[in-house]
Tab-separated table of C-alpha atoms and ligand atoms in Angstrom:
chain	number	residue	atom	x	y	z
A	2	UNK	CA	59.240	78.536	20.448
A	3	UNK	CA	61.596	81.318	19.471
A	4	UNK	CA	61.925	84.439	21.571
A	5	UNK	CA	63.658	86.884	19.302
A	6	UNK	CA	63.368	90.012	21.362
A	7	UNK	CA	64.826	89.881	24.825
A	8	UNK	CA	63.061	92.233	27.193
A	9	UNK	CA	60.157	92.458	24.775
A	10	UNK	CA	56.925	94.199	25.712
A	11	UNK	CA	53.396	92.829	25.775
A	12	UNK	CA	52.722	93.246	22.055
A	13	UNK	CA	55.863	91.377	21.125
A	14	UNK	CA	55.103	88.607	23.612
A	15	UNK	CA	51.657	88.107	22.098
A	16	UNK	CA	53.258	88.089	18.669
A	17	UNK	CA	55.858	85.525	19.707
A	18	UNK	CA	53.087	83.213	20.905
A	19	UNK	CA	51.973	82.941	17.288
A	20	UNK	CA	55.332	83.056	15.549
A	21	UNK	CA	57.460	80.035	16.212
A	22	UNK	CA	60.247	80.309	13.679
A	23	UNK	CA	60.977	83.505	11.800
A	24	UNK	CA	62.855	82.768	8.578
A	25	UNK	CA	61.915	85.878	6.627
A	26	UNK	CA	64.687	88.322	7.507
A	27	UNK	CA	64.947	89.536	3.904
A	28	UNK	CA	61.380	90.835	4.198
A	29	UNK	CA	62.201	92.575	7.461
A	30	UNK	CA	64.437	91.795	10.424
A	31	UNK	CA	63.362	91.907	14.069
A	32	UNK	CA	64.326	95.128	15.813
A	33	UNK	CA	67.678	94.842	17.575
A	34	UNK	CA	67.655	95.694	21.301
A	35	UNK	CA	70.363	98.321	20.670
A	36	UNK	CA	68.122	100.025	18.088
A	37	UNK	CA	65.130	99.917	20.392
A	38	UNK	CA	67.162	101.468	23.236
A	39	UNK	CA	68.480	104.241	20.991
A	40	UNK	CA	64.959	104.987	19.737
A	41	UNK	CA	63.500	105.108	23.230
A	42	UNK	CA	66.306	107.444	24.315
A	43	UNK	CA	65.492	109.722	21.361
A	44	UNK	CA	61.778	109.714	22.246
A	45	UNK	CA	62.732	110.577	25.834
A	46	UNK	CA	64.129	113.870	24.545
A	47	UNK	CA	60.538	115.033	24.068
A	48	UNK	CA	59.302	117.083	21.103
A	49	UNK	CA	62.393	117.565	19.011
A	50	UNK	CA	63.148	118.957	15.583
A	51	UNK	CA	66.807	118.986	14.562
A	52	UNK	CA	66.258	122.201	12.601
A	53	UNK	CA	65.181	124.134	15.713
A	54	UNK	CA	67.881	126.368	17.073
A	55	UNK	CA	66.839	126.025	20.733
A	56	UNK	CA	68.292	123.584	23.237
A	57	UNK	CA	65.834	120.764	22.405
A	58	UNK	CA	66.536	121.161	18.694
A	59	UNK	CA	70.276	121.048	19.300
A	60	UNK	CA	69.857	117.825	21.290
A	61	UNK	CA	67.964	116.295	18.374
A	62	UNK	CA	70.633	117.467	15.931
A	63	UNK	CA	73.277	115.730	18.066
A	64	UNK	CA	71.301	112.445	17.872
A	65	UNK	CA	71.009	112.688	14.086
A	66	UNK	CA	74.690	113.537	13.614
A	67	UNK	CA	75.790	110.692	15.882
A	68	UNK	CA	73.748	108.273	13.777
A	69	UNK	CA	75.135	109.775	10.578
A	70	UNK	CA	78.640	109.065	11.832
A	71	UNK	CA	77.630	105.499	12.806
A	72	UNK	CA	76.078	104.724	9.424
A	73	UNK	CA	79.042	106.324	7.654
A	74	UNK	CA	81.571	104.350	9.709
A	75	UNK	CA	79.747	101.095	8.882
A	76	UNK	CA	80.315	101.593	5.148
A	77	UNK	CA	83.698	103.349	5.284
A	78	UNK	CA	82.327	106.766	4.398
A	79	UNK	CA	82.492	110.280	5.737
A	80	UNK	CA	79.435	111.225	7.760
A	81	UNK	CA	78.696	114.198	5.509
A	82	UNK	CA	78.155	111.973	2.472
A	83	UNK	CA	75.140	110.281	4.093
A	84	UNK	CA	71.615	111.583	3.399
A	85	UNK	CA	68.854	110.185	5.610
A	86	UNK	CA	65.662	109.129	3.835
A	87	UNK	CA	62.496	107.158	4.576
A	88	UNK	CA	64.029	103.828	3.467
A	89	UNK	CA	65.526	101.848	0.626
A	90	UNK	CA	62.812	102.761	-1.867
A	91	UNK	CA	63.283	106.484	-1.411
A	92	UNK	CA	67.085	106.173	-1.404
A	93	UNK	CA	66.949	104.416	-4.769
A	94	UNK	CA	64.565	107.007	-6.198
A	95	UNK	CA	66.858	109.795	-5.009
A	96	UNK	CA	69.965	108.108	-6.406
A	97	UNK	CA	68.518	107.160	-9.792
A	98	UNK	CA	66.300	110.131	-10.505
A	99	UNK	CA	68.609	112.561	-8.675
A	100	UNK	CA	71.609	111.422	-10.740
A	101	UNK	CA	69.657	111.740	-13.990
A	102	UNK	CA	68.497	115.236	-12.954
A	103	UNK	CA	72.071	116.117	-11.966
A	104	UNK	CA	73.126	115.263	-15.527
A	105	UNK	CA	70.235	117.331	-16.949
A	106	UNK	CA	68.778	114.160	-18.442
A	107	UNK	CA	71.816	113.428	-20.630
A	108	UNK	CA	71.991	109.812	-19.476
A	109	UNK	CA	70.919	106.250	-20.230
A	110	UNK	CA	70.208	103.848	-17.372
A	111	UNK	CA	71.466	100.266	-17.523
A	112	UNK	CA	69.412	98.345	-14.982
A	113	UNK	CA	70.135	94.727	-14.123
A	114	UNK	CA	67.285	92.329	-14.858
A	115	UNK	CA	67.050	91.248	-11.209
A	116	UNK	CA	66.779	94.619	-9.479
A	117	UNK	CA	64.111	95.140	-6.847
A	118	UNK	CA	61.109	97.065	-8.177
A	119	UNK	CA	62.161	100.007	-6.014
A	120	UNK	CA	65.080	100.388	-8.432
A	121	UNK	CA	63.572	99.190	-11.718
A	122	UNK	CA	60.437	101.306	-11.352
A	123	UNK	CA	62.384	104.382	-10.232
A	124	UNK	CA	64.431	103.902	-13.422
A	125	UNK	CA	61.328	103.468	-15.562
A	126	UNK	CA	60.053	106.827	-14.257
A	127	UNK	CA	63.355	108.677	-14.581
A	128	UNK	CA	62.472	110.079	-18.008
A	129	UNK	CA	65.511	108.683	-19.846
A	130	UNK	CA	66.049	105.477	-21.882
A	131	UNK	CA	66.526	102.288	-19.871
A	132	UNK	CA	68.559	99.297	-21.042
A	133	UNK	CA	68.778	95.915	-19.323
A	134	UNK	CA	71.965	94.386	-17.961
A	135	UNK	CA	71.582	90.650	-18.484
A	136	UNK	CA	71.940	87.983	-15.845
A	137	UNK	CA	73.819	84.713	-16.313
A	138	UNK	CA	72.353	81.371	-15.169
A	139	UNK	CA	74.654	81.742	-12.128
A	140	UNK	CA	72.487	84.670	-11.025
A	141	UNK	CA	75.294	87.189	-11.541
A	142	UNK	CA	75.351	90.053	-14.021
A	143	UNK	CA	76.940	89.343	-17.425
A	144	UNK	CA	80.113	91.457	-17.242
A	145	UNK	CA	81.274	90.459	-20.736
A	146	UNK	CA	78.056	91.752	-22.265
A	147	UNK	CA	78.392	94.960	-20.249
A	148	UNK	CA	81.994	95.384	-21.418
A	149	UNK	CA	81.007	94.974	-25.080
A	150	UNK	CA	78.103	97.354	-24.702
A	151	UNK	CA	80.209	100.049	-23.044
A	152	UNK	CA	82.939	99.746	-25.684
A	153	UNK	CA	80.361	100.647	-28.340
A	154	UNK	CA	78.721	103.382	-26.212
A	155	UNK	CA	77.808	106.469	-28.234
A	156	UNK	CA	77.998	109.210	-25.630
A	157	UNK	CA	76.665	111.873	-27.960
A	158	UNK	CA	73.546	109.818	-28.554
A	159	UNK	CA	73.049	108.153	-25.166
A	160	UNK	CA	74.731	110.494	-22.685
A	161	UNK	CA	76.330	109.152	-19.505
A	162	UNK	CA	75.787	105.452	-18.761
A	163	UNK	CA	74.340	104.914	-15.267
A	164	UNK	CA	74.472	101.315	-14.075
A	165	UNK	CA	71.941	100.189	-11.454
A	166	UNK	CA	73.173	96.999	-9.800
A	167	UNK	CA	72.314	95.496	-6.444
A	168	UNK	CA	74.876	94.125	-4.005
A	169	UNK	CA	72.865	91.055	-2.962
A	170	UNK	CA	69.612	89.821	-4.413
A	171	UNK	CA	66.608	89.827	-2.090
A	172	UNK	CA	65.218	86.512	-3.399
A	173	UNK	CA	68.311	84.381	-3.917
A	174	UNK	CA	70.926	86.118	-1.758
A	175	UNK	CA	73.315	85.902	-4.722
A	176	UNK	CA	76.059	88.528	-4.540
A	177	UNK	CA	76.840	90.636	-7.582
A	178	UNK	CA	80.352	91.537	-8.817
A	179	UNK	CA	79.640	95.187	-8.049
A	180	UNK	CA	83.281	96.340	-7.818
A	181	UNK	CA	84.119	94.817	-11.221
A	182	UNK	CA	81.005	96.241	-12.866
A	183	UNK	CA	81.585	99.678	-11.316
A	184	UNK	CA	85.180	99.658	-12.599
A	185	UNK	CA	83.947	99.005	-16.155
A	186	UNK	CA	81.424	101.807	-15.872
A	187	UNK	CA	84.008	104.191	-14.427
A	188	UNK	CA	86.394	103.489	-17.324
A	189	UNK	CA	83.541	104.361	-19.685
A	190	UNK	CA	82.977	107.648	-17.842
A	191	UNK	CA	79.719	106.456	-16.267
A	192	UNK	CA	78.202	106.185	-12.809
A	193	UNK	CA	77.026	103.264	-10.650
A	194	UNK	CA	74.032	103.173	-8.314
A	195	UNK	CA	74.234	100.218	-5.946
A	196	UNK	CA	71.266	98.903	-3.984
A	197	UNK	CA	72.973	97.608	-0.838
A	198	UNK	CA	69.705	97.133	1.066
A	199	UNK	CA	70.108	93.353	1.358
A	200	UNK	CA	73.911	93.210	1.531
A	201	UNK	CA	74.274	95.660	4.387
A	202	UNK	CA	75.219	94.006	7.685
A	203	UNK	CA	75.638	90.634	5.958
A	204	UNK	CA	78.828	91.216	3.981
A	205	UNK	CA	81.508	93.840	4.614
A	206	UNK	CA	80.490	96.994	2.743
A	207	UNK	CA	83.073	99.640	1.940
A	208	UNK	CA	82.154	102.325	-0.558
A	209	UNK	CA	85.754	102.958	-1.633
A	210	UNK	CA	86.352	99.257	-2.353
A	211	UNK	CA	83.075	98.944	-4.221
A	212	UNK	CA	83.951	101.991	-6.310
A	213	UNK	CA	80.315	102.969	-6.755
A	214	UNK	CA	78.906	106.493	-6.829
A	215	UNK	CA	75.646	105.991	-4.911
A	216	UNK	CA	74.731	103.375	-2.306
A	217	UNK	CA	71.153	102.866	-1.101
A	218	UNK	CA	70.595	101.599	2.461
A	219	UNK	CA	67.575	100.605	4.529
A	220	UNK	CA	67.379	100.330	8.323
A	221	UNK	CA	64.779	97.588	8.730
A	222	UNK	CA	66.782	94.915	6.931
A	223	UNK	CA	69.615	95.207	9.485
A	224	UNK	CA	67.517	95.238	12.637
A	225	UNK	CA	66.733	98.937	12.663
A	226	UNK	CA	63.234	100.428	12.381
A	227	UNK	CA	61.077	100.480	9.266
A	228	UNK	CA	60.638	103.765	7.446
A	229	UNK	CA	64.257	104.881	7.757
A	230	UNK	CA	67.126	104.598	5.319
A	231	UNK	CA	69.980	106.488	3.799
A	232	UNK	CA	71.696	107.283	0.556
A	233	UNK	CA	75.464	107.515	0.453
A	234	UNK	CA	76.816	109.485	-2.486
A	235	UNK	CA	80.372	110.084	-3.582
A	236	UNK	CA	81.402	113.687	-3.023
A	237	UNK	CA	81.058	115.450	-6.352
A	238	UNK	CA	78.755	112.844	-7.936
A	239	UNK	CA	75.879	114.558	-9.778
A	240	UNK	CA	72.796	114.563	-7.550
A	241	UNK	CA	69.714	116.747	-7.394
A	242	UNK	CA	66.865	116.515	-4.903
A	243	UNK	CA	63.627	114.813	-5.894
A	244	UNK	CA	61.660	116.186	-2.918
A	245	UNK	CA	61.427	119.902	-2.311
A	246	UNK	CA	60.576	121.757	0.865
A	247	UNK	CA	62.438	122.903	3.939
A	248	UNK	CA	65.867	121.998	2.561
A	249	UNK	CA	66.857	119.491	5.248
A	250	UNK	CA	69.758	117.093	4.633
A	251	UNK	CA	71.722	119.791	2.791
A	252	UNK	CA	68.824	120.357	0.470
A	253	UNK	CA	68.920	116.772	-0.813
A	254	UNK	CA	65.972	115.457	1.201
A	255	UNK	CA	63.478	117.949	2.510
A	256	UNK	CA	61.207	116.966	5.367
A	257	UNK	CA	61.644	116.893	9.126
A	258	UNK	CA	64.022	114.085	10.026
A	259	UNK	CA	62.703	110.936	11.725
A	260	UNK	CA	64.962	111.477	14.733
A	261	UNK	CA	64.120	108.287	16.653
A	262	UNK	CA	64.193	106.175	13.482
A	263	UNK	CA	67.576	107.593	12.519
A	264	UNK	CA	68.910	106.935	16.034
A	265	UNK	CA	67.729	103.321	15.765
A	266	UNK	CA	69.306	102.979	12.329
A	267	UNK	CA	72.687	104.192	13.598
A	268	UNK	CA	72.617	101.820	16.568
A	269	UNK	CA	71.540	98.871	14.406
A	270	UNK	CA	74.299	99.554	11.890
A	271	UNK	CA	77.013	99.700	14.556
A	272	UNK	CA	75.804	96.426	16.044
A	273	UNK	CA	75.488	94.762	12.629
A	274	UNK	CA	79.152	95.496	11.932
A	275	UNK	CA	80.137	93.918	15.264
A	276	UNK	CA	77.925	90.889	14.494
A	277	UNK	CA	79.161	90.309	10.952
A	278	UNK	CA	81.160	87.168	11.697
A	279	UNK	CA	78.195	85.681	13.543
A	280	UNK	CA	76.009	86.288	10.496
A	281	UNK	CA	78.610	84.669	8.236
A	282	UNK	CA	78.694	81.627	10.531
A	283	UNK	CA	75.012	80.995	9.703
A	284	UNK	CA	76.271	79.631	6.373
A	285	UNK	CA	77.255	76.326	8.005
A	286	UNK	CA	73.694	75.756	9.237
A	287	UNK	CA	72.189	76.935	5.954
A	288	UNK	CA	74.393	74.470	4.038
A	289	UNK	CA	73.403	71.605	6.350
A	290	UNK	CA	69.717	72.479	5.882
A	291	UNK	CA	70.112	72.525	2.114
A	292	UNK	CA	72.006	69.218	2.081
A	293	UNK	CA	69.143	67.589	3.958
A	294	UNK	CA	66.433	69.126	1.769
A	295	UNK	CA	68.254	67.935	-1.335
A	296	UNK	CA	68.801	64.405	-0.051
A	297	UNK	CA	65.377	63.858	1.521
A	298	UNK	CA	63.185	66.260	-0.447
A	299	UNK	CA	64.744	66.379	-3.898
A	300	UNK	CA	64.945	70.164	-3.936
A	301	UNK	CA	67.042	72.246	-6.282
A	302	UNK	CA	68.970	74.998	-4.544
A	303	UNK	CA	69.002	78.176	-6.594
A	304	UNK	CA	72.437	79.721	-7.036
A	305	UNK	CA	74.125	77.006	-5.027
A	306	UNK	CA	77.483	77.451	-6.720
A	307	UNK	CA	77.411	81.264	-6.653
A	308	UNK	CA	78.617	83.554	-3.876
A	309	UNK	CA	75.561	84.079	-1.652
A	310	UNK	CA	74.492	85.700	1.595
A	311	UNK	CA	75.103	83.183	4.390
A	312	UNK	CA	71.592	83.346	5.830
A	313	UNK	CA	69.602	82.981	2.604
A	314	UNK	CA	68.399	79.841	0.865
A	315	UNK	CA	66.143	79.816	-2.172
A	316	UNK	CA	65.070	76.354	-3.193
A	317	UNK	CA	62.476	74.719	-5.412
A	318	UNK	CA	60.765	71.366	-5.769
A	319	UNK	CA	59.054	71.181	-9.138
A	320	UNK	CA	55.331	70.458	-8.739
A	321	UNK	CA	55.151	71.825	-5.174
A	322	UNK	CA	53.759	75.292	-5.736
A	323	UNK	CA	55.396	78.092	-3.795
A	324	UNK	CA	52.145	79.376	-2.302
A	325	UNK	CA	51.255	75.876	-1.079
A	326	UNK	CA	54.616	75.631	0.626
A	327	UNK	CA	54.274	79.057	2.226
A	328	UNK	CA	50.820	78.168	3.584
A	329	UNK	CA	51.892	74.734	4.830
A	330	UNK	CA	54.874	76.197	6.642
A	331	UNK	CA	52.746	79.004	8.031
A	332	UNK	CA	50.410	76.405	9.554
A	333	UNK	CA	53.472	74.789	11.093
A	334	UNK	CA	54.446	78.161	12.606
A	335	UNK	CA	57.283	78.888	10.191
A	336	UNK	CA	57.457	82.280	8.432
A	337	UNK	CA	59.033	82.211	4.980
A	338	UNK	CA	58.396	83.900	1.616
A	339	UNK	CA	57.772	82.889	-1.951
A	340	UNK	CA	59.829	84.942	-4.356
A	341	UNK	CA	59.869	88.571	-3.336
A	342	UNK	CA	57.388	89.701	-0.706
A	343	UNK	CA	55.062	92.083	-2.472
A	344	UNK	CA	52.587	94.432	-0.903
A	345	UNK	CA	49.485	92.523	-2.010
A	346	UNK	CA	50.718	89.296	-0.418
A	347	UNK	CA	50.092	87.569	-3.756
A	348	UNK	CA	52.691	85.194	-5.095
A	349	UNK	CA	54.006	86.170	-8.504
A	350	UNK	CA	56.239	84.057	-10.696
A	351	UNK	CA	59.741	85.113	-9.781
A	352	UNK	CA	61.223	87.518	-12.332
A	353	UNK	CA	64.607	86.972	-10.733
A	354	UNK	CA	64.558	83.245	-11.451
A	355	UNK	CA	63.175	83.860	-14.937
A	356	UNK	CA	66.092	86.246	-15.598
A	357	UNK	CA	68.429	83.414	-14.561
A	358	UNK	CA	66.832	81.215	-17.200
A	359	UNK	CA	64.808	79.033	-14.826
A	360	UNK	CA	61.840	77.275	-16.414
A	361	UNK	CA	58.240	77.931	-15.332
A	362	UNK	CA	58.025	74.833	-13.141
A	363	UNK	CA	61.035	75.934	-11.115
A	364	UNK	CA	60.048	79.610	-10.964
A	365	UNK	CA	56.582	78.671	-9.673
A	366	UNK	CA	57.864	76.428	-6.918
A	367	UNK	CA	60.757	78.440	-5.487
A	368	UNK	CA	60.624	79.659	-1.923
A	369	UNK	CA	62.995	81.784	0.110
A	370	UNK	CA	64.116	81.227	3.646
A	371	UNK	CA	66.201	83.986	5.187
A	372	UNK	CA	67.800	83.994	8.611
A	373	UNK	CA	69.593	86.767	10.461
A	374	UNK	CA	70.987	88.360	13.557
A	375	UNK	CA	68.797	86.498	16.056
A	376	UNK	CA	68.468	83.147	14.295
A	377	UNK	CA	69.592	80.077	16.185
A	378	UNK	CA	71.163	76.910	14.726
A	379	UNK	CA	68.048	74.902	15.613
A	380	UNK	CA	65.868	77.247	13.528
A	381	UNK	CA	67.401	75.801	10.373
A	382	UNK	CA	66.593	72.268	11.543
A	383	UNK	CA	63.004	73.242	12.402
A	384	UNK	CA	62.489	74.780	8.962
A	385	UNK	CA	63.823	71.643	7.250
A	386	UNK	CA	61.619	69.423	9.478
A	387	UNK	CA	58.511	71.493	8.690
A	388	UNK	CA	59.237	71.608	4.966
A	389	UNK	CA	59.905	67.860	4.696
A	390	UNK	CA	56.760	67.106	6.689
A	391	UNK	CA	54.676	69.291	4.326
A	392	UNK	CA	56.336	67.760	1.273
A	393	UNK	CA	55.727	64.226	2.514
A	394	UNK	CA	52.026	64.977	2.785
A	395	UNK	CA	51.876	66.295	-0.766
A	396	UNK	CA	54.468	66.093	-3.483
A	397	UNK	CA	56.746	63.402	-2.034
A	398	UNK	CA	53.783	61.123	-1.416
A	399	UNK	CA	52.846	61.401	-5.085
A	400	UNK	CA	56.333	60.533	-6.258
A	401	UNK	CA	56.667	57.266	-4.253
B	167	PLP	N1	65.952	96.926	-2.403
B	167	PLP	C1	65.903	95.632	-2.038
B	167	PLP	C2	66.888	94.673	-2.613
B	167	PLP	C3	64.943	95.195	-1.127
B	167	PLP	O1	64.888	93.910	-0.767
B	167	PLP	C4	64.016	96.143	-0.608
B	167	PLP	C5	62.948	95.717	0.318
B	167	PLP	O2	62.459	94.605	0.269
B	167	PLP	C6	64.114	97.481	-1.016
B	167	PLP	C7	65.095	97.833	-1.915
B	167	PLP	C8	63.175	98.536	-0.488
B	167	PLP	O3	63.561	98.914	0.815
B	167	PLP	P1	62.506	99.610	1.815
B	167	PLP	O4	61.586	98.553	2.272
B	167	PLP	O5	63.362	100.154	2.940
B	167	PLP	O6	61.858	100.700	1.060
């Protein structure tokens, strides 16, 4: 049985009794002890509002600014270019709709076909035309198509091109050529919004090297708390607020800051940077798990030849429906996801795999395992054991 929170309290211990193997880090990661400690320390300050001018308010402000520096340092940015938000979804809405507003609507969005709904739906509601950036069967964006499209761009008609491209896909873990795409957009006088929610803490992220204009971040995917995130924006990039009120975060995100959440985010980010090589080393165990599932279970690994996050494996066995696999593994005490985790808990055919050209049979049977900062080598073996056992009882039995 896996104990993923050292020094955990009663609630976590009860939870651990039920959860044996957690392989759903892309849905949310367990809270890191460093984040928990930073949050508790912030709560210990008492009632605090960073906008208050009194001593307690100043103490809260110091906590927020420390975290801003930590998050900034983790992505190679100045602290002042970080805006704290309520998470990845809000950061994407601010970036996409705030950039469009900053350009007075004289823009066309080019959104990759595999973006998370937090990005694609924010784009759909931005009030400007939206085009799709196509995805190759490798799972990566089609740069040639983008190049051709930008060469023929009619700025008078379409305004500024704004590319929305994620760093790493939540379902497949496939990494996008963000720096190359952003360079093309820059040459065409456009802007790039990058959703780094899944890449953060798993690959080195440096805003200058990526060359993007906006970078959306979320705390709970790196072992920070849920309900906290940030938007980095290049100094001078067009950006207008989408929420109005007290004018916090330099007027870009009104609302009293979530001081403890922000403290936890900063601590989680600093630790994630220190742990990066450990995360990358998970790739060896992931590859061994996949090799076994292919040999003994006949699975197809999605995006196997593409650059991927080390802790993510998306695989399919035609005829073995994703929801059946998720339920079978759940009964065996293994937490995984089918496609993207959506709020209703229902399994939808994966749009990401469809965009990659996968057929229905594959898209209906793909599941995602995702490991992270507290995963152990044996977790990969347990997941493979549980999956093969479930497959033997169903689909493999039929095929012998
Ligand atoms: N972008 C990606 C790629 C995600 O995987 C998620 C969450 O699953 C989000 C954005 C939304 O982040 P949050 O849950 O912090 O709103």
